[in-house]
Amino acid sequence: MSTFKRKFLTLVAEESSETLRGIASPGRIRILKLLRAQGPLNVNEISDALDLPQSTIATHVQVLERAGLIETETIKASKGQQKVCSIRYDEIIIRFDDEDPLKSKDHIEVSMPIGLYTSCDVSAPCGLCSTESVLGVLDVPDLFLDPHRMNASLIWFRRGFVEYKFPNNGKVLGAKIDRLEFVMELSSEVPGTSLDWPSEISLWINNVKVGSWISPSDFGDKRGLYTPQWWKLEGSQYGKLVTWQITRSGTSVNDVQISDVTLDKLELDKHHGIRLRIGIDETARHPGGINIFGRGFGNYDQDIVMRIHLKEQPGAKA
């Protein structure tokens, strides 16, 4: 299994003006690209590499640091001190959501395209495809980092995980969360196809494992309702729509309790984001792989959906 150490940042456009200002300059973009390619550099080294005045570089560095796009460290030099700069993220994704996720008074719903994972650690057999074609080359884990993954409508791998970062809009509203749900279409993954192929698929939220669900099959017996015609019939065609629900009393899958992990254990009020990790645990007794179906594949034309159900506040108006 290959571990990826690339760091990703997902921005919601309307909530990230400071960070967007940080990259709204050709000069600052050149600095980010230079740091990404060469690693940590001091202001003088950046100035020499880009053939720009040190004063200009120093100003850009201040903006990038304030935007949270670089880290700086002041260290001793042969004459005085120097500021060493290093990049924080390898890739930045900007989201433009059509719908206001805060419309509802009793719940918040966010739909996450399956290709917008922020980190991953997978092993072959693995692959991604859009509704039109396979993305890249099959069974090459490194290609899970390719930017074209954003077009993915189907993801599969034998071992490992993909992780998504959702906005914690409950914290933004200052509201008490009563229930947290994740809905996604899943199946096992087997080379070829097998209706009898159980796989133990696990879910983690903010690094807390909330439980596992056993997929009974890779469901390759018939074409999925939305699965495109070009997709081979020898592979997985659709999955089960699985609803993970975490409440004050425990965690359930499709209304069957699977663990005693509660909302309190997730400490959502301490985090601005909600990190969802889905995959095959290293200790799984049935490590039968995973398929994650998004829009345009499977039996349900949807991506990964998160619902935050808010607790009604005393005296709240209807």
GROMACS .gro file of C-alpha atoms in nm, residues 12-312:
model
  301
   12VAL     CA    1  -1.590   2.737  -0.041
   13ALA     CA    2  -1.565   3.050  -0.257
   14GLU     CA    3  -1.799   3.273  -0.058
   15GLU     CA    4  -1.629   3.187   0.271
   16SER     CA    5  -1.264   3.215   0.162
   17SER     CA    6  -1.206   3.574   0.049
   18GLU     CA    7  -0.878   3.612   0.241
   19THR     CA    8  -0.727   3.296   0.091
   20LEU     CA    9  -0.852   3.384  -0.257
   21ARG     CA   10  -0.686   3.724  -0.228
   22GLY     CA   11  -0.365   3.541  -0.148
   23ILE     CA   12  -0.359   3.367  -0.486
   24ALA     CA   13  -0.502   3.660  -0.685
   25SER     CA   14  -0.157   3.767  -0.804
   26PRO     CA   15   0.073   3.623  -1.072
   27GLY     CA   16   0.371   3.703  -0.849
   28ARG     CA   17   0.234   3.512  -0.552
   29ILE     CA   18   0.140   3.218  -0.773
   30ARG     CA   19   0.500   3.209  -0.899
   31ILE     CA   20   0.621   3.197  -0.538
   32LEU     CA   21   0.386   2.908  -0.455
   33LYS     CA   22   0.497   2.714  -0.762
   34LEU     CA   23   0.862   2.773  -0.676
   35LEU     CA   24   0.818   2.654  -0.317
   36ARG     CA   25   0.622   2.352  -0.438
   37ALA     CA   26   0.901   2.257  -0.681
   38GLN     CA   27   1.211   2.335  -0.470
   39GLY     CA   28   1.097   2.311  -0.109
   40PRO     CA   29   1.161   2.569   0.170
   41LEU     CA   30   1.346   2.884   0.063
   42ASN     CA   31   1.433   3.213   0.228
   43VAL     CA   32   1.330   3.552   0.092
   44ASN     CA   33   1.668   3.614  -0.072
   45GLU     CA   34   1.658   3.278  -0.250
   46ILE     CA   35   1.306   3.343  -0.376
   47SER     CA   36   1.411   3.689  -0.494
   48ASP     CA   37   1.708   3.547  -0.688
   49ALA     CA   38   1.506   3.261  -0.841
   50LEU     CA   39   1.223   3.487  -0.962
   51ASP     CA   40   1.440   3.792  -1.041
   52LEU     CA   41   1.218   4.018  -0.831
   53PRO     CA   42   1.318   4.276  -0.568
   54GLN     CA   43   1.344   4.150  -0.209
   55SER     CA   44   1.095   4.413  -0.097
   56THR     CA   45   0.837   4.280  -0.345
   57ILE     CA   46   0.897   3.922  -0.230
   58ALA     CA   47   0.868   4.024   0.136
   59THR     CA   48   0.530   4.188   0.069
   60HIS     CA   49   0.402   3.882  -0.120
   61VAL     CA   50   0.522   3.653   0.160
   62GLN     CA   51   0.327   3.855   0.416
   63VAL     CA   52   0.008   3.821   0.211
   64LEU     CA   53   0.057   3.446   0.157
   65GLU     CA   54   0.130   3.392   0.524
   66ARG     CA   55  -0.180   3.586   0.630
   67ALA     CA   56  -0.387   3.382   0.383
   68GLY     CA   57  -0.259   3.059   0.539
   69LEU     CA   58  -0.100   2.938   0.214
   70ILE     CA   59   0.260   2.925   0.337
   71GLU     CA   60   0.439   2.872   0.665
   72THR     CA   61   0.741   3.078   0.770
   73GLU     CA   62   1.013   3.014   1.024
   74THR     CA   63   1.273   3.263   1.141
   75ILE     CA   64   1.614   3.102   1.186
   76LYS     CA   65   1.965   3.224   1.258
   77ALA     CA   66   2.181   3.317   0.961
   78SER     CA   67   2.546   3.412   0.922
   79LYS     CA   68   2.436   3.774   0.955
   80GLY     CA   69   2.132   3.819   1.176
   81GLN     CA   70   1.822   3.617   1.100
   82GLN     CA   71   1.638   3.498   0.790
   83LYS     CA   72   1.278   3.398   0.719
   84VAL     CA   73   1.239   3.056   0.556
   85CYS     CA   74   0.914   2.994   0.366
   86SER     CA   75   0.749   2.660   0.289
   87ILE     CA   76   0.427   2.577   0.107
   88ARG     CA   77   0.135   2.433   0.306
   89TYR     CA   78  -0.073   2.276   0.027
   90ASP     CA   79   0.004   2.095  -0.296
   91GLU     CA   80  -0.339   2.149  -0.442
   92ILE     CA   81  -0.623   2.397  -0.388
   93ILE     CA   82  -0.983   2.327  -0.490
   94ILE     CA   83  -1.238   2.609  -0.506
   95ARG     CA   84  -1.604   2.510  -0.475
   96PHE     CA   85  -1.889   2.715  -0.622
   97ASP     CA   86  -2.206   2.569  -0.471
   98ASP     CA   87  -2.534   2.651  -0.646
   99GLU     CA   88  -2.747   2.602  -0.337
  100ASP     CA   89  -2.724   2.769   0.000
  101PRO     CA   90  -2.654   2.485   0.246
  102LEU     CA   91  -2.796   2.695   0.531
  103LYS     CA   92  -3.148   2.740   0.390
  104SER     CA   93  -3.326   2.492   0.611
  105LYS     CA   94  -3.397   2.574   0.975
  106ASP     CA   95  -3.384   2.214   1.096
  107HIS     CA   96  -3.110   2.058   0.884
  108ILE     CA   97  -2.819   2.135   0.653
  109GLU     CA   98  -2.745   1.923   0.346
  110VAL     CA   99  -2.420   1.921   0.149
  111SER     CA  100  -2.355   1.708  -0.160
  112MET     CA  101  -1.989   1.614  -0.214
  113PRO     CA  102  -1.873   1.489  -0.559
  114ILE     CA  103  -1.690   1.161  -0.501
  115GLY     CA  104  -1.376   1.285  -0.677
  116LEU     CA  105  -1.324   1.574  -0.434
  117TYR     CA  106  -1.146   1.372  -0.166
  118THR     CA  107  -0.874   1.565   0.016
  119SER     CA  108  -0.645   1.272   0.097
  120CYS     CA  109  -0.615   0.906   0.007
  121ASP     CA  110  -0.419   0.587   0.070
  122VAL     CA  111  -0.524   0.306  -0.165
  123SER     CA  112  -0.389  -0.016  -0.310
  124ALA     CA  113  -0.451  -0.198  -0.638
  125PRO     CA  114  -0.670  -0.315  -0.792
  126CYS     CA  115  -0.799   0.040  -0.807
  127GLY     CA  116  -0.924   0.300  -1.049
  128LEU     CA  117  -1.145   0.595  -1.127
  129CYS     CA  118  -1.375   0.675  -1.414
  130SER     CA  119  -1.605   0.953  -1.525
  131THR     CA  120  -1.937   0.902  -1.700
  132GLU     CA  121  -1.745   0.908  -2.030
  133SER     CA  122  -1.423   0.711  -1.978
  134VAL     CA  123  -1.166   0.562  -1.743
  135LEU     CA  124  -0.953   0.835  -1.585
  136GLY     CA  125  -0.585   0.763  -1.637
  137VAL     CA  126  -0.451   0.409  -1.606
  138LEU     CA  127  -0.608   0.133  -1.398
  139ASP     CA  128  -0.436  -0.015  -1.092
  140VAL     CA  129  -0.191   0.274  -1.043
  141PRO     CA  130  -0.253   0.420  -0.693
  142ASP     CA  131  -0.047   0.734  -0.765
  143LEU     CA  132  -0.305   0.842  -1.023
  144PHE     CA  133  -0.558   0.893  -0.743
  145LEU     CA  134  -0.377   1.227  -0.700
  146ASP     CA  135  -0.441   1.343  -1.057
  147PRO     CA  136  -0.654   1.661  -1.073
  148HIS     CA  137  -0.885   1.484  -1.320
  149ARG     CA  138  -1.016   1.287  -1.023
  150MET     CA  139  -1.262   1.576  -0.975
  151ASN     CA  140  -1.457   1.431  -1.271
  152ALA     CA  141  -1.489   1.087  -1.112
  153SER     CA  142  -1.830   0.920  -1.099
  154LEU     CA  143  -1.699   0.580  -0.985
  155ILE     CA  144  -1.405   0.500  -0.755
  156TRP     CA  145  -1.283   0.157  -0.654
  157PHE     CA  146  -0.991   0.009  -0.461
  158ARG     CA  147  -0.908  -0.311  -0.272
  159ARG     CA  148  -0.757  -0.167   0.046
  160GLY     CA  149  -0.714   0.176   0.203
  161PHE     CA  150  -0.936   0.484   0.211
  162VAL     CA  151  -1.036   0.815   0.061
  163GLU     CA  152  -1.114   1.112   0.287
  164TYR     CA  153  -1.341   1.412   0.230
  165LYS     CA  154  -1.366   1.738   0.420
  166PHE     CA  155  -1.715   1.881   0.466
  167PRO     CA  156  -1.790   2.224   0.611
  168ASN     CA  157  -1.919   2.214   0.968
  169ASN     CA  158  -2.204   2.458   0.906
  170GLY     CA  159  -2.360   2.364   1.238
  171LYS     CA  160  -2.064   2.532   1.408
  172VAL     CA  161  -2.094   2.829   1.169
  173LEU     CA  162  -2.455   2.877   1.280
  174GLY     CA  163  -2.371   2.823   1.646
  175ALA     CA  164  -2.639   2.554   1.653
  176LYS     CA  165  -2.646   2.229   1.848
  177ILE     CA  166  -2.619   1.922   1.625
  178ASP     CA  167  -2.876   1.657   1.703
  179ARG     CA  168  -2.796   1.401   1.434
  180LEU     CA  169  -2.533   1.354   1.163
  181GLU     CA  170  -2.599   1.149   0.850
  182PHE     CA  171  -2.394   1.041   0.550
  183VAL     CA  172  -2.564   0.878   0.252
  184MET     CA  173  -2.371   0.705  -0.027
  185GLU     CA  174  -2.399   0.419  -0.276
  186LEU     CA  175  -2.147   0.142  -0.201
  187SER     CA  176  -2.055  -0.211  -0.303
  188SER     CA  177  -1.771  -0.461  -0.269
  189GLU     CA  178  -1.490  -0.480  -0.525
  190VAL     CA  179  -1.371  -0.805  -0.684
  191PRO     CA  180  -1.172  -0.863  -1.005
  192GLY     CA  181  -1.441  -0.958  -1.254
  193THR     CA  182  -1.769  -1.001  -1.069
  194SER     CA  183  -1.916  -1.212  -0.789
  195LEU     CA  184  -2.259  -1.183  -0.627
  196ASP     CA  185  -2.124  -1.354  -0.315
  197TRP     CA  186  -1.834  -1.129  -0.217
  198PRO     CA  187  -1.871  -0.977   0.131
  199SER     CA  188  -1.663  -0.675   0.223
  200GLU     CA  189  -1.635  -0.493   0.554
  201ILE     CA  190  -1.653  -0.121   0.472
  202SER     CA  191  -1.570   0.122   0.753
  203LEU     CA  192  -1.640   0.487   0.821
  204TRP     CA  193  -1.435   0.734   1.023
  205ILE     CA  194  -1.536   1.088   1.120
  206ASN     CA  195  -1.265   1.326   1.241
  207ASN     CA  196  -1.036   1.024   1.290
  208VAL     CA  197  -1.294   0.838   1.502
  209LYS     CA  198  -1.405   0.503   1.361
  210VAL     CA  199  -1.783   0.504   1.395
  211GLY     CA  200  -1.841   0.150   1.265
  212SER     CA  201  -1.852  -0.090   0.971
  213TRP     CA  202  -2.108  -0.220   0.724
  214ILE     CA  203  -2.083  -0.550   0.537
  215SER     CA  204  -2.150  -0.520   0.167
  216PRO     CA  205  -2.273  -0.860   0.046
  217SER     CA  206  -2.172  -0.831  -0.320
  218ASP     CA  207  -2.009  -0.631  -0.596
  219PHE     CA  208  -2.348  -0.623  -0.772
  220GLY     CA  209  -2.229  -0.700  -1.124
  221ASP     CA  210  -2.536  -0.905  -1.223
  222LYS     CA  211  -2.709  -0.631  -1.428
  223ARG     CA  212  -2.639  -0.281  -1.546
  224GLY     CA  213  -2.712  -0.003  -1.299
  225LEU     CA  214  -2.996   0.235  -1.378
  226TYR     CA  215  -2.751   0.521  -1.444
  227THR     CA  216  -2.439   0.322  -1.534
  228PRO     CA  217  -2.329   0.426  -1.885
  229GLN     CA  218  -2.348   0.177  -2.169
  230TRP     CA  219  -1.975   0.183  -2.238
  231TRP     CA  220  -1.894   0.042  -1.891
  232LYS     CA  221  -1.809  -0.328  -1.913
  233LEU     CA  222  -2.065  -0.573  -1.779
  234GLU     CA  223  -1.791  -0.776  -1.608
  235GLY     CA  224  -1.746  -0.506  -1.343
  236SER     CA  225  -1.953  -0.365  -1.058
  237GLN     CA  226  -2.270  -0.202  -1.189
  238TYR     CA  227  -2.442  -0.056  -0.883
  239GLY     CA  228  -2.445  -0.065  -0.504
  240LYS     CA  229  -2.661  -0.037  -0.197
  241LEU     CA  230  -2.769   0.306  -0.078
  242VAL     CA  231  -2.615   0.318   0.270
  243THR     CA  232  -2.717   0.572   0.534
  244TRP     CA  233  -2.476   0.614   0.825
  245GLN     CA  234  -2.640   0.793   1.118
  246ILE     CA  235  -2.464   0.917   1.432
  247THR     CA  236  -2.683   1.037   1.719
  248ARG     CA  237  -2.656   1.102   2.093
  249SER     CA  238  -2.715   0.732   2.157
  250GLY     CA  239  -2.490   0.564   1.899
  251THR     CA  240  -2.425   0.488   1.533
  252SER     CA  241  -2.652   0.300   1.296
  253VAL     CA  242  -2.648   0.194   0.932
  254ASN     CA  243  -2.984   0.186   0.754
  255ASP     CA  244  -3.157   0.204   1.095
  256VAL     CA  245  -2.961  -0.090   1.244
  257GLN     CA  246  -2.729   0.009   1.530
  258ILE     CA  247  -2.369  -0.095   1.467
  259SER     CA  248  -2.173   0.079   1.744
  260ASP     CA  249  -2.196   0.292   2.058
  261VAL     CA  250  -2.000   0.582   1.904
  262THR     CA  251  -2.203   0.895   1.977
  263LEU     CA  252  -2.195   1.255   1.857
  264ASP     CA  253  -2.024   1.356   2.180
  265LYS     CA  254  -1.725   1.136   2.092
  266LEU     CA  255  -1.681   1.322   1.762
  267GLU     CA  256  -1.647   1.662   1.939
  268LEU     CA  257  -1.791   1.841   1.636
  269ASP     CA  258  -1.808   2.172   1.822
  270LYS     CA  259  -1.425   2.182   1.826
  271HIS     CA  260  -1.379   2.147   1.450
  272HIS     CA  261  -1.452   2.384   1.163
  273GLY     CA  262  -1.460   2.090   0.922
  274ILE     CA  263  -1.607   1.741   0.931
  275ARG     CA  264  -1.365   1.487   0.787
  276LEU     CA  265  -1.526   1.176   0.644
  277ARG     CA  266  -1.302   0.877   0.571
  278ILE     CA  267  -1.447   0.573   0.394
  279GLY     CA  268  -1.258   0.254   0.315
  280ILE     CA  269  -1.132  -0.086   0.425
  281ASP     CA  270  -0.979  -0.108   0.772
  282GLU     CA  271  -0.647  -0.295   0.798
  283THR     CA  272  -0.810  -0.520   1.061
  284ALA     CA  273  -1.119  -0.602   0.851
  285ARG     CA  274  -1.218  -0.968   0.862
  286HIS     CA  275  -1.372  -0.942   0.515
  287PRO     CA  276  -1.143  -0.706   0.318
  288GLY     CA  277  -1.339  -0.737  -0.006
  289GLY     CA  278  -1.267  -0.392  -0.148
  290ILE     CA  279  -1.501  -0.102  -0.215
  291ASN     CA  280  -1.681   0.075  -0.500
  292ILE     CA  281  -1.811   0.428  -0.440
  293PHE     CA  282  -2.075   0.539  -0.690
  294GLY     CA  283  -2.141   0.904  -0.771
  295ARG     CA  284  -2.365   1.092  -1.012
  296GLY     CA  285  -2.405   0.914  -1.346
  297PHE     CA  286  -2.324   0.564  -1.211
  298GLY     CA  287  -2.514   0.296  -1.022
  299ASN     CA  288  -2.879   0.301  -0.919
  300TYR     CA  289  -2.886   0.639  -0.743
  301ASP     CA  290  -2.796   0.957  -0.928
  302GLN     CA  291  -2.624   1.129  -0.636
  303ASP     CA  292  -2.288   1.201  -0.480
  304ILE     CA  293  -2.200   1.161  -0.110
  305VAL     CA  294  -2.461   1.350   0.089
  306MET     CA  295  -2.405   1.484   0.441
  307ARG     CA  296  -2.702   1.598   0.649
  308ILE     CA  297  -2.659   1.786   0.974
  309HIS     CA  298  -2.982   1.779   1.175
  310LEU     CA  299  -3.002   2.069   1.415
  311LYS     CA  300  -3.149   2.052   1.762
  312GLU     CA  301  -3.447   2.281   1.805
   0.00000   0.00000   0.00000
